[in-house]
Amino acid sequence: MPNPTSDELELQRRALAVLTELAPSAIELGAMFRAAGHELSLVGGPVRDAFLGRASNDLDFATSATPDQTLALLSAWGDAHWDIGKEFGTIGAKRFGGRAGRPEGDVVVEVTTYRSDAYDHVTRKPVVAFGDSLEGDLSRRDFTVNAMAVRVPDLVFVDPHGGLGDLAAKVLRTPIEPERSFDDDPLRMMRAARFAAQLGFTVEDGTFQAARGMADRIEIVSAERVRDELDKLLLSGNPRAGLEVLVASGLADHVLPELPALRLEIDEHHRHKDVYEHTLTVLEQAIDLETGPEGAVPAPDLVLRLAALLHDVGKPATRRFEAGGGVSFHHHEVVGAKQTAKRLKALRYDKDTIKAVSRLVELHLRFHGYGDGAWTDSAVRRYVTDAGPLLERLHRLTRADCTTRNRRKARRLSEAYDDLERRIERLRGEEELARIRPDLDGQQIMEVLGVGPGPVVGQAYRFLMELRMDRGSIGADAAREELLAWWAAQS
């Protein structure tokens, strides 16, 4: 590079350290392609990450070879190969490490023929057209920091769009006019938000303004692709930065409208906090409460993060200004749980994730009031049983939901939740809370009442479950007496 800045020189130093230790198998692959008369270059994320000092054994390459020529070369190079992306010019292969002459770990590569895609601008699906140069291939990539390449095996750096300078400045900019880039593939706008979260980069103003003006184009992208980008954003080190880009650009209005809707207008009396800012803070605090791999909620936890992000989405629909000067959001947890399930279903999340996240939203207020009055052991049992396998996440969501600046209030809430957790542990020592069952099972209920299978058995079971919650285990004999008394009252 002519006249590199000190930041660019530091990036080059890092990249050199990573690239010179690049898997020997990948260097060998470059030599194989050259011997066959083809170009091969490391491209995209692996190059960007090398300049950031990060190495990877999952490598993306671009080549002048046709897919069939690539397949033949990878078949000879790898221990396994696949051609599932052949229609788009991509062939994959894997080489196992740990063998003689292969001291590095497993190496996974994907090699794609130079591309010069055109888009139909209706479905964002590219009309695949193969290109004839590395520079042309790089121009079709999403951002300049991902439009750098290293030719192998010689390790020659190629940067036609100034990606290294943008990487040093921590800026996201498109290689071509942003309007054209986003019109070709609107999902790139979501990627800008994701990279802001993952890399801590800012979006260059022209690129950002193009996204603002074209945000509605995201609607042609499939819900599954949008969801995948949202997941990567939420599972990053700084989701807040990415979410702020989504909201400020208007993209969230189309993919997650419940989030910008939280920017409730604050009335002149400031009778409630900024729910949008509160939500982002709750998300950050929930992330801080995630655990290591051996802990109860290993980081990063998508269910907890989604629940923190969506826990207050019912507030806009339930806000009421009271006559006495207050403001209420009665039953916003119930309304929010329904909205959460609807949104996650629209984004094509799986049923288990939808069920877990919406249940956490529904339960997130259950604790409030614990410090104001004495919960009975029955109430503690219900709390644990209703949370079920989500209890550890509920602990963290409830604690994260405290964003008050009043230190006394924050300390009181924390101490109250500490007390609740101690009571849960005490009751756990006395009985298996997670496996609470009535003192009589379904078969015994039918025998006591002299009935066969049917709705009445379920009603009786629920009665005994309520009894179990209220009084703890009373034994089979006492449960029979209570059941018979209940049955007599029903009759």
Short mmCIF file of C-alpha atoms in Angstrom, two decimals:
data_model
loop_
_atom_site.label_atom_id
_atom_site.label_comp_id
_atom_site.label_asym_id
_atom_site.label_seq_id
_atom_site.Cartn_x
_atom_site.Cartn_y
_atom_site.Cartn_z
CA MET A 1 0.00 0.00 0.00
CA PRO A 2 1.29 3.53 -0.76
CA ASN A 3 1.66 5.66 2.38
CA PRO A 4 -0.21 3.41 4.82
CA THR A 5 -1.38 4.95 8.09
CA SER A 6 -0.13 3.67 11.42
CA ASP A 7 -3.44 1.88 11.96
CA GLU A 8 -3.17 0.22 8.54
CA LEU A 9 0.41 -0.83 9.26
CA GLU A 10 -0.74 -2.45 12.49
CA LEU A 11 -3.47 -4.31 10.62
CA GLN A 12 -0.92 -5.50 8.06
CA ARG A 13 1.33 -6.74 10.85
CA ARG A 14 -1.51 -8.75 12.36
CA ALA A 15 -2.52 -10.17 9.00
CA LEU A 16 1.03 -11.24 8.20
CA ALA A 17 1.21 -13.14 11.48
CA VAL A 18 -2.04 -14.96 10.71
CA LEU A 19 -1.51 -15.58 7.01
CA THR A 20 2.01 -16.94 7.38
CA GLU A 21 0.56 -19.55 9.72
CA LEU A 22 -2.28 -20.31 7.33
CA ALA A 23 -3.06 -24.00 7.13
CA PRO A 24 -0.38 -25.58 4.91
CA SER A 25 -3.15 -27.54 3.21
CA ALA A 26 -4.72 -24.29 1.96
CA ILE A 27 -1.39 -23.08 0.57
CA GLU A 28 -1.00 -26.45 -1.09
CA LEU A 29 -4.45 -26.04 -2.60
CA GLY A 30 -3.41 -22.73 -4.14
CA ALA A 31 -0.42 -24.40 -5.73
CA MET A 32 -2.66 -27.15 -7.15
CA PHE A 33 -4.98 -24.62 -8.79
CA ARG A 34 -2.03 -22.69 -10.23
CA ALA A 35 -0.52 -25.89 -11.65
CA ALA A 36 -3.84 -26.57 -13.36
CA GLY A 37 -3.82 -23.08 -14.88
CA HIS A 38 -6.34 -21.43 -12.55
CA GLU A 39 -6.31 -18.52 -10.12
CA LEU A 40 -7.24 -19.04 -6.47
CA SER A 41 -7.67 -16.36 -3.80
CA LEU A 42 -8.70 -16.31 -0.18
CA VAL A 43 -11.64 -13.89 0.08
CA GLY A 44 -14.21 -12.36 2.40
CA GLY A 45 -14.44 -12.99 6.11
CA PRO A 46 -11.21 -15.00 6.52
CA VAL A 47 -9.20 -12.12 5.01
CA ARG A 48 -10.98 -9.51 7.12
CA ASP A 49 -10.47 -11.62 10.24
CA ALA A 50 -6.79 -12.12 9.46
CA PHE A 51 -6.31 -8.34 9.60
CA LEU A 52 -8.16 -8.37 12.92
CA GLY A 53 -5.73 -11.00 14.19
CA ARG A 54 -8.15 -13.92 14.03
CA ALA A 55 -7.34 -17.21 12.35
CA SER A 56 -9.87 -19.69 10.97
CA ASN A 57 -9.74 -23.17 9.53
CA ASP A 58 -12.98 -22.53 7.60
CA LEU A 59 -11.77 -20.81 4.45
CA ASP A 60 -13.59 -19.17 1.52
CA PHE A 61 -11.90 -18.94 -1.85
CA ALA A 62 -12.70 -17.44 -5.25
CA THR A 63 -11.31 -18.97 -8.43
CA SER A 64 -11.17 -18.60 -12.18
CA ALA A 65 -11.87 -22.36 -12.49
CA THR A 66 -15.31 -23.59 -13.48
CA PRO A 67 -17.32 -25.55 -10.88
CA ASP A 68 -16.51 -28.83 -12.65
CA GLN A 69 -12.80 -28.02 -12.72
CA THR A 70 -12.93 -27.06 -9.03
CA LEU A 71 -14.74 -30.29 -8.16
CA ALA A 72 -12.02 -32.33 -9.83
CA LEU A 73 -9.25 -30.52 -7.94
CA LEU A 74 -10.99 -30.66 -4.55
CA SER A 75 -11.74 -34.35 -5.01
CA ALA A 76 -8.02 -34.98 -5.24
CA TRP A 77 -7.14 -32.57 -2.40
CA GLY A 78 -9.73 -33.31 0.27
CA ASP A 79 -10.86 -36.29 2.30
CA ALA A 80 -14.49 -35.33 1.62
CA HIS A 81 -16.21 -32.97 -0.78
CA TRP A 82 -19.72 -31.75 -1.68
CA ASP A 83 -21.33 -29.91 -4.57
CA ILE A 84 -24.62 -28.77 -3.01
CA GLY A 85 -23.86 -25.17 -4.10
CA LYS A 86 -22.72 -26.06 -7.58
CA GLU A 87 -25.62 -24.17 -9.18
CA PHE A 88 -24.13 -21.00 -7.70
CA GLY A 89 -20.56 -22.01 -8.51
CA THR A 90 -19.59 -23.25 -5.05
CA ILE A 91 -17.84 -26.53 -4.26
CA GLY A 92 -16.86 -27.54 -0.72
CA ALA A 93 -14.27 -29.89 0.70
CA LYS A 94 -12.79 -30.97 4.02
CA ARG A 95 -9.34 -32.21 4.89
CA PHE A 96 -8.84 -33.96 8.19
CA GLY A 97 -5.94 -32.87 10.37
CA GLY A 98 -3.87 -34.78 12.86
CA ARG A 99 -2.28 -37.04 10.26
CA ALA A 100 1.35 -37.36 9.23
CA GLY A 101 2.29 -34.23 7.35
CA ARG A 102 -0.92 -32.47 8.48
CA PRO A 103 -0.22 -31.11 11.95
CA GLU A 104 -3.00 -28.49 11.72
CA GLY A 105 -6.61 -29.28 12.58
CA ASP A 106 -9.37 -30.07 10.13
CA VAL A 107 -9.56 -27.62 7.22
CA VAL A 108 -12.91 -26.83 5.57
CA VAL A 109 -12.89 -24.88 2.32
CA GLU A 110 -15.53 -23.53 -0.03
CA VAL A 111 -14.36 -22.50 -3.48
CA THR A 112 -16.61 -20.37 -5.69
CA THR A 113 -16.11 -19.51 -9.33
CA TYR A 114 -15.77 -15.75 -9.98
CA ARG A 115 -19.26 -14.28 -10.03
CA SER A 116 -20.94 -11.29 -11.63
CA ASP A 117 -24.51 -11.84 -10.49
CA ALA A 118 -27.56 -9.97 -11.69
CA TYR A 119 -30.73 -9.83 -9.57
CA ASP A 120 -34.39 -9.92 -10.60
CA HIS A 121 -35.19 -7.23 -7.96
CA VAL A 122 -38.39 -9.04 -7.01
CA THR A 123 -37.20 -12.04 -5.00
CA ARG A 124 -33.49 -11.06 -4.41
CA LYS A 125 -32.53 -14.40 -6.02
CA PRO A 126 -29.49 -13.88 -8.22
CA VAL A 127 -29.38 -14.82 -11.88
CA VAL A 128 -26.05 -16.59 -11.70
CA ALA A 129 -23.45 -15.38 -14.16
CA PHE A 130 -19.82 -16.37 -13.82
CA GLY A 131 -17.21 -13.63 -14.08
CA ASP A 132 -13.69 -13.57 -15.40
CA SER A 133 -11.70 -11.59 -12.84
CA LEU A 134 -11.06 -11.41 -9.13
CA GLU A 135 -11.62 -7.65 -9.10
CA GLY A 136 -15.05 -8.05 -10.69
CA ASP A 137 -15.94 -10.73 -8.16
CA LEU A 138 -14.93 -8.49 -5.24
CA SER A 139 -17.08 -5.62 -6.50
CA ARG A 140 -20.26 -7.66 -5.95
CA ARG A 141 -19.60 -8.22 -2.25
CA ASP A 142 -21.53 -6.53 0.54
CA PHE A 143 -18.94 -4.22 2.14
CA THR A 144 -15.42 -3.09 1.36
CA VAL A 145 -14.05 -4.80 4.48
CA ASN A 146 -15.31 -8.07 2.96
CA ALA A 147 -14.09 -7.19 -0.55
CA MET A 148 -10.39 -7.85 0.09
CA ALA A 149 -8.53 -10.92 -1.11
CA VAL A 150 -5.19 -12.70 -0.79
CA ARG A 151 -3.97 -14.60 -3.83
CA VAL A 152 -2.55 -18.01 -2.96
CA PRO A 153 -0.06 -19.55 -2.83
CA ASP A 154 1.96 -16.29 -3.08
CA LEU A 155 -0.05 -14.37 -0.44
CA VAL A 156 -0.47 -11.27 -2.64
CA PHE A 157 -2.94 -8.80 -1.10
CA VAL A 158 -5.70 -7.42 -3.38
CA ASP A 159 -7.82 -4.47 -2.20
CA PRO A 160 -9.47 -2.60 -5.10
CA HIS A 161 -12.07 -0.81 -2.96
CA GLY A 162 -10.06 0.47 -0.02
CA GLY A 163 -11.27 -2.15 2.41
CA LEU A 164 -8.15 -2.01 4.57
CA GLY A 165 -8.59 1.71 5.15
CA ASP A 166 -12.22 1.16 6.12
CA LEU A 167 -11.19 -1.70 8.38
CA ALA A 168 -8.70 0.57 10.14
CA ALA A 169 -11.38 3.28 10.48
CA LYS A 170 -13.98 0.68 11.56
CA VAL A 171 -16.40 1.80 8.87
CA LEU A 172 -18.90 -0.20 6.80
CA ARG A 173 -19.18 0.99 3.20
CA THR A 174 -20.35 -0.76 0.04
CA PRO A 175 -17.86 -1.39 -2.81
CA ILE A 176 -20.30 0.11 -5.34
CA GLU A 177 -23.06 2.71 -4.96
CA PRO A 178 -25.05 1.64 -1.87
CA GLU A 179 -28.40 2.13 -3.62
CA ARG A 180 -27.34 -0.27 -6.34
CA SER A 181 -25.85 -2.73 -3.86
CA PHE A 182 -28.96 -2.78 -1.64
CA ASP A 183 -31.28 -2.94 -4.62
CA ASP A 184 -29.37 -5.99 -5.83
CA ASP A 185 -29.59 -7.67 -2.42
CA PRO A 186 -31.62 -5.96 0.34
CA LEU A 187 -30.36 -8.44 2.93
CA ARG A 188 -27.08 -6.50 2.86
CA MET A 189 -28.85 -3.80 4.88
CA MET A 190 -29.48 -6.34 7.65
CA ARG A 191 -25.84 -7.39 7.42
CA ALA A 192 -24.78 -3.80 8.08
CA ALA A 193 -26.63 -3.94 11.40
CA ARG A 194 -25.18 -7.36 12.15
CA PHE A 195 -21.59 -6.27 11.48
CA ALA A 196 -22.13 -3.18 13.63
CA ALA A 197 -22.96 -5.60 16.45
CA GLN A 198 -20.28 -8.19 15.70
CA LEU A 199 -17.35 -5.93 14.80
CA GLY A 200 -18.20 -2.66 16.55
CA PHE A 201 -18.11 -0.77 13.23
CA THR A 202 -20.17 2.27 12.25
CA VAL A 203 -22.11 2.51 9.01
CA GLU A 204 -20.75 5.16 6.62
CA ASP A 205 -23.28 7.98 6.23
CA GLY A 206 -24.01 7.50 2.52
CA THR A 207 -24.48 3.77 3.08
CA PHE A 208 -26.73 4.43 6.07
CA GLN A 209 -28.85 6.99 4.23
CA ALA A 210 -29.31 4.54 1.36
CA ALA A 211 -30.55 1.94 3.81
CA ARG A 212 -32.98 4.45 5.33
CA GLY A 213 -34.37 5.29 1.92
CA MET A 214 -34.67 1.65 0.85
CA ALA A 215 -35.67 -0.04 4.10
CA ASP A 216 -38.94 -1.31 2.66
CA ARG A 217 -36.97 -3.40 0.14
CA ILE A 218 -36.18 -5.82 2.97
CA GLU A 219 -39.73 -7.14 2.60
CA ILE A 220 -38.76 -9.13 -0.51
CA VAL A 221 -36.29 -11.15 1.57
CA SER A 222 -37.55 -14.42 3.03
CA ALA A 223 -38.40 -14.47 6.73
CA GLU A 224 -35.88 -17.26 7.29
CA ARG A 225 -32.99 -15.18 5.94
CA VAL A 226 -34.03 -12.17 8.03
CA ARG A 227 -34.28 -14.38 11.10
CA ASP A 228 -30.81 -15.81 10.53
CA GLU A 229 -29.31 -12.31 10.37
CA LEU A 230 -31.24 -11.27 13.49
CA ASP A 231 -29.94 -14.33 15.35
CA LYS A 232 -26.34 -13.54 14.43
CA LEU A 233 -26.87 -9.95 15.58
CA LEU A 234 -28.40 -11.00 18.91
CA LEU A 235 -25.72 -13.62 19.57
CA SER A 236 -22.92 -11.11 18.96
CA GLY A 237 -20.85 -9.35 21.58
CA ASN A 238 -22.78 -6.07 21.33
CA PRO A 239 -26.37 -6.57 20.11
CA ARG A 240 -27.37 -3.08 21.20
CA ALA A 241 -25.26 -1.44 18.47
CA GLY A 242 -26.88 -3.56 15.77
CA LEU A 243 -30.40 -3.04 17.09
CA GLU A 244 -29.86 0.72 17.13
CA VAL A 245 -28.90 0.56 13.44
CA LEU A 246 -32.03 -1.47 12.68
CA VAL A 247 -34.26 1.05 14.42
CA ALA A 248 -32.55 4.24 13.20
CA SER A 249 -32.51 3.01 9.58
CA GLY A 250 -36.17 2.04 9.60
CA LEU A 251 -35.39 -1.62 8.90
CA ALA A 252 -36.89 -2.63 12.24
CA ASP A 253 -40.23 -1.16 11.14
CA HIS A 254 -40.41 -3.98 8.62
CA VAL A 255 -38.68 -6.91 10.36
CA LEU A 256 -39.32 -6.28 14.07
CA PRO A 257 -41.86 -3.44 14.36
CA GLU A 258 -42.49 -4.14 18.05
CA LEU A 259 -39.04 -2.74 18.87
CA PRO A 260 -39.37 0.82 17.46
CA ALA A 261 -42.94 0.87 18.80
CA LEU A 262 -41.38 0.92 22.29
CA ARG A 263 -40.22 4.49 21.68
CA LEU A 264 -43.33 5.75 23.42
CA GLU A 265 -43.82 9.48 23.47
CA ILE A 266 -42.94 10.67 26.96
CA ASP A 267 -45.68 12.98 28.25
CA GLU A 268 -44.84 16.35 29.75
CA HIS A 269 -44.98 14.94 33.27
CA HIS A 270 -42.47 12.17 32.47
CA ARG A 271 -44.73 9.63 34.14
CA HIS A 272 -42.86 6.58 32.78
CA LYS A 273 -39.37 5.75 31.66
CA ASP A 274 -38.28 5.42 28.02
CA VAL A 275 -39.35 1.83 27.32
CA TYR A 276 -37.08 1.49 24.28
CA GLU A 277 -33.95 2.50 26.19
CA HIS A 278 -35.08 0.40 29.15
CA THR A 279 -35.39 -2.63 26.85
CA LEU A 280 -31.89 -2.25 25.44
CA THR A 281 -30.51 -1.92 28.96
CA VAL A 282 -32.40 -5.04 30.10
CA LEU A 283 -30.90 -6.93 27.16
CA GLU A 284 -27.38 -5.84 28.11
CA GLN A 285 -27.95 -6.75 31.76
CA ALA A 286 -29.39 -10.15 30.83
CA ILE A 287 -26.30 -10.86 28.72
CA ASP A 288 -24.10 -9.96 31.69
CA LEU A 289 -25.95 -12.61 33.74
CA GLU A 290 -25.29 -15.43 31.25
CA THR A 291 -22.83 -18.02 32.47
CA GLY A 292 -19.82 -19.93 31.26
CA PRO A 293 -20.15 -23.27 29.45
CA GLU A 294 -20.70 -25.20 32.68
CA GLY A 295 -23.22 -22.73 34.11
CA ALA A 296 -27.00 -22.74 34.16
CA VAL A 297 -27.42 -20.42 31.15
CA PRO A 298 -24.32 -20.65 28.94
CA ALA A 299 -23.53 -17.61 26.80
CA PRO A 300 -24.70 -16.71 24.28
CA ASP A 301 -28.30 -17.77 24.99
CA LEU A 302 -30.73 -16.88 22.20
CA VAL A 303 -33.90 -17.60 24.21
CA LEU A 304 -32.88 -15.33 27.08
CA ARG A 305 -31.79 -12.56 24.70
CA LEU A 306 -35.01 -12.71 22.69
CA ALA A 307 -37.06 -12.65 25.91
CA ALA A 308 -35.14 -9.63 27.20
CA LEU A 309 -35.62 -7.85 23.87
CA LEU A 310 -39.36 -8.57 23.72
CA HIS A 311 -40.38 -8.60 27.39
CA ASP A 312 -42.15 -5.22 27.27
CA VAL A 313 -43.61 -5.27 23.74
CA GLY A 314 -47.11 -5.31 25.24
CA LYS A 315 -46.69 -1.86 26.80
CA PRO A 316 -47.65 0.34 23.84
CA ALA A 317 -51.02 -1.42 23.52
CA THR A 318 -51.76 -1.30 27.26
CA ARG A 319 -50.54 2.16 28.28
CA ARG A 320 -53.15 4.18 30.15
CA PHE A 321 -52.79 7.59 31.81
CA GLU A 322 -54.59 7.45 35.12
CA ALA A 323 -56.69 10.27 36.59
CA GLY A 324 -54.36 10.66 39.55
CA GLY A 325 -51.38 11.45 37.34
CA GLY A 326 -49.92 7.98 37.04
CA VAL A 327 -49.54 5.67 34.09
CA SER A 328 -50.37 1.98 33.90
CA PHE A 329 -49.60 -0.95 31.64
CA HIS A 330 -52.02 -3.48 33.09
CA HIS A 331 -51.59 -7.02 31.74
CA HIS A 332 -48.86 -5.96 29.33
CA GLU A 333 -47.07 -9.24 30.04
CA VAL A 334 -50.06 -11.25 28.78
CA VAL A 335 -50.54 -9.05 25.72
CA GLY A 336 -46.79 -9.06 25.12
CA ALA A 337 -46.59 -12.86 25.25
CA LYS A 338 -49.18 -13.09 22.48
CA GLN A 339 -47.41 -10.45 20.38
CA THR A 340 -44.10 -12.22 20.92
CA ALA A 341 -45.46 -15.55 19.73
CA LYS A 342 -47.00 -13.90 16.68
CA ARG A 343 -43.79 -12.08 15.71
CA LEU A 344 -41.52 -15.09 16.22
CA LYS A 345 -43.90 -17.24 14.21
CA ALA A 346 -43.78 -14.68 11.37
CA LEU A 347 -39.97 -14.87 11.48
CA ARG A 348 -40.19 -18.67 11.18
CA TYR A 349 -38.68 -19.54 14.55
CA ASP A 350 -39.12 -23.14 15.66
CA LYS A 351 -41.98 -24.04 17.99
CA ASP A 352 -39.77 -24.68 21.02
CA THR A 353 -38.15 -21.25 20.77
CA ILE A 354 -41.50 -19.52 20.32
CA LYS A 355 -42.98 -21.35 23.30
CA ALA A 356 -40.01 -20.65 25.57
CA VAL A 357 -39.61 -16.96 24.72
CA SER A 358 -43.31 -16.12 24.92
CA ARG A 359 -43.58 -17.97 28.25
CA LEU A 360 -40.71 -15.94 29.70
CA VAL A 361 -42.40 -12.74 28.54
CA GLU A 362 -45.62 -13.88 30.21
CA LEU A 363 -43.84 -14.69 33.49
CA HIS A 364 -41.42 -11.77 33.71
CA LEU A 365 -43.64 -9.78 36.12
CA ARG A 366 -44.57 -12.69 38.35
CA PHE A 367 -41.90 -11.84 40.92
CA HIS A 368 -43.00 -8.24 41.43
CA GLY A 369 -44.86 -7.95 44.70
CA TYR A 370 -42.77 -10.63 46.38
CA GLY A 371 -40.99 -8.03 48.48
CA ASP A 372 -44.24 -6.31 49.47
CA GLY A 373 -45.89 -9.30 51.10
CA ALA A 374 -45.04 -12.75 52.33
CA TRP A 375 -45.28 -15.37 49.64
CA THR A 376 -46.42 -18.68 51.01
CA ASP A 377 -44.50 -21.83 50.21
CA SER A 378 -47.41 -22.58 47.90
CA ALA A 379 -46.70 -19.41 45.91
CA VAL A 380 -43.01 -20.32 45.64
CA ARG A 381 -43.92 -23.80 44.41
CA ARG A 382 -46.19 -22.27 41.76
CA TYR A 383 -43.44 -19.91 40.64
CA VAL A 384 -41.02 -22.80 40.16
CA THR A 385 -43.56 -25.11 38.57
CA ASP A 386 -44.88 -22.48 36.17
CA ALA A 387 -41.33 -21.63 35.06
CA GLY A 388 -40.38 -25.28 34.68
CA PRO A 389 -37.14 -25.68 32.70
CA LEU A 390 -37.08 -21.91 32.10
CA LEU A 391 -36.48 -21.10 35.77
CA GLU A 392 -32.79 -20.19 35.45
CA ARG A 393 -33.55 -17.93 32.50
CA LEU A 394 -36.46 -16.39 34.40
CA HIS A 395 -34.12 -15.66 37.32
CA ARG A 396 -31.87 -13.71 34.98
CA LEU A 397 -34.63 -11.94 33.06
CA THR A 398 -36.27 -10.79 36.29
CA ARG A 399 -33.01 -9.47 37.72
CA ALA A 400 -32.11 -7.78 34.43
CA ASP A 401 -35.50 -6.05 34.35
CA CYS A 402 -34.43 -3.74 37.18
CA THR A 403 -33.02 -0.61 35.53
CA THR A 404 -33.95 1.95 38.16
CA ARG A 405 -31.35 4.57 39.08
CA ASN A 406 -32.71 4.60 42.63
CA ARG A 407 -29.99 2.64 44.42
CA ARG A 408 -32.15 1.94 47.45
CA LYS A 409 -34.95 0.52 45.31
CA ALA A 410 -32.50 -1.52 43.22
CA ARG A 411 -30.89 -2.95 46.36
CA ARG A 412 -34.29 -3.80 47.85
CA LEU A 413 -35.36 -5.64 44.69
CA SER A 414 -32.06 -7.52 44.52
CA GLU A 415 -32.29 -8.56 48.15
CA ALA A 416 -35.89 -9.68 47.68
CA TYR A 417 -34.92 -11.86 44.74
CA ASP A 418 -31.96 -13.24 46.71
CA ASP A 419 -34.46 -14.24 49.37
CA LEU A 420 -36.74 -15.90 46.83
CA GLU A 421 -33.85 -17.92 45.41
CA ARG A 422 -32.87 -19.03 48.92
CA ARG A 423 -36.44 -20.19 49.56
CA ILE A 424 -36.48 -22.09 46.28
CA GLU A 425 -33.27 -23.86 47.26
CA ARG A 426 -34.68 -24.67 50.71
CA LEU A 427 -37.82 -26.17 49.22
CA ARG A 428 -35.73 -28.03 46.70
CA GLY A 429 -33.92 -29.63 49.60
CA GLU A 430 -37.25 -30.76 51.02
CA GLU A 431 -38.93 -31.91 47.82
CA GLU A 432 -38.23 -32.20 44.13
CA LEU A 433 -39.81 -28.93 43.01
CA ALA A 434 -39.22 -29.54 39.33
CA ARG A 435 -41.13 -32.83 39.56
CA ILE A 436 -44.08 -31.87 41.75
CA ARG A 437 -47.03 -34.19 41.17
CA PRO A 438 -50.31 -34.78 43.03
CA ASP A 439 -50.29 -37.43 45.76
CA LEU A 440 -52.53 -39.62 43.55
CA ASP A 441 -52.00 -40.43 39.89
CA GLY A 442 -54.63 -40.86 37.21
CA GLN A 443 -55.11 -44.57 37.80
CA GLN A 444 -55.59 -44.06 41.53
CA ILE A 445 -58.08 -41.23 40.87
CA MET A 446 -60.22 -43.55 38.74
CA GLU A 447 -60.10 -46.25 41.41
CA VAL A 448 -61.12 -43.88 44.22
CA LEU A 449 -63.97 -42.31 42.25
CA GLY A 450 -65.04 -45.48 40.46
CA VAL A 451 -64.91 -43.84 37.04
CA GLY A 452 -63.22 -44.62 33.76
CA PRO A 453 -61.02 -42.41 31.57
CA GLY A 454 -62.62 -39.09 30.72
CA PRO A 455 -62.71 -35.34 31.46
CA VAL A 456 -63.53 -35.85 35.12
CA VAL A 457 -60.15 -37.50 35.69
CA GLY A 458 -58.39 -34.39 34.37
CA GLN A 459 -60.54 -32.16 36.59
CA ALA A 460 -59.74 -34.28 39.63
CA TYR A 461 -56.03 -34.28 38.78
CA ARG A 462 -56.00 -30.48 38.58
CA PHE A 463 -57.81 -30.27 41.94
CA LEU A 464 -55.18 -32.48 43.55
CA MET A 465 -52.39 -30.48 41.91
CA GLU A 466 -53.78 -27.28 43.41
CA LEU A 467 -53.97 -29.05 46.76
CA ARG A 468 -50.37 -30.17 46.39
CA MET A 469 -49.27 -26.61 45.64
CA ASP A 470 -51.14 -25.15 48.59
CA ARG A 471 -50.29 -27.68 51.27
CA GLY A 472 -47.34 -29.64 50.03
CA SER A 473 -47.42 -33.45 50.12
CA ILE A 474 -50.20 -34.66 52.44
CA GLY A 475 -49.89 -38.38 51.65
CA ALA A 476 -52.12 -40.74 49.70
CA ASP A 477 -54.68 -41.34 52.48
CA ALA A 478 -55.35 -37.66 53.14
CA ALA A 479 -55.44 -37.02 49.39
CA ARG A 480 -58.16 -39.71 49.01
CA GLU A 481 -60.27 -38.01 51.68
CA GLU A 482 -59.89 -34.61 50.02
CA LEU A 483 -60.67 -36.11 46.62
CA LEU A 484 -63.85 -37.77 47.89
CA ALA A 485 -64.97 -34.54 49.53
CA TRP A 486 -64.34 -32.69 46.27
CA TRP A 487 -66.26 -35.35 44.34
CA ALA A 488 -69.20 -35.11 46.69
CA ALA A 489 -69.30 -31.36 46.19
CA GLN A 490 -69.24 -31.84 42.42
CA SER A 491 -72.11 -34.29 42.61
#
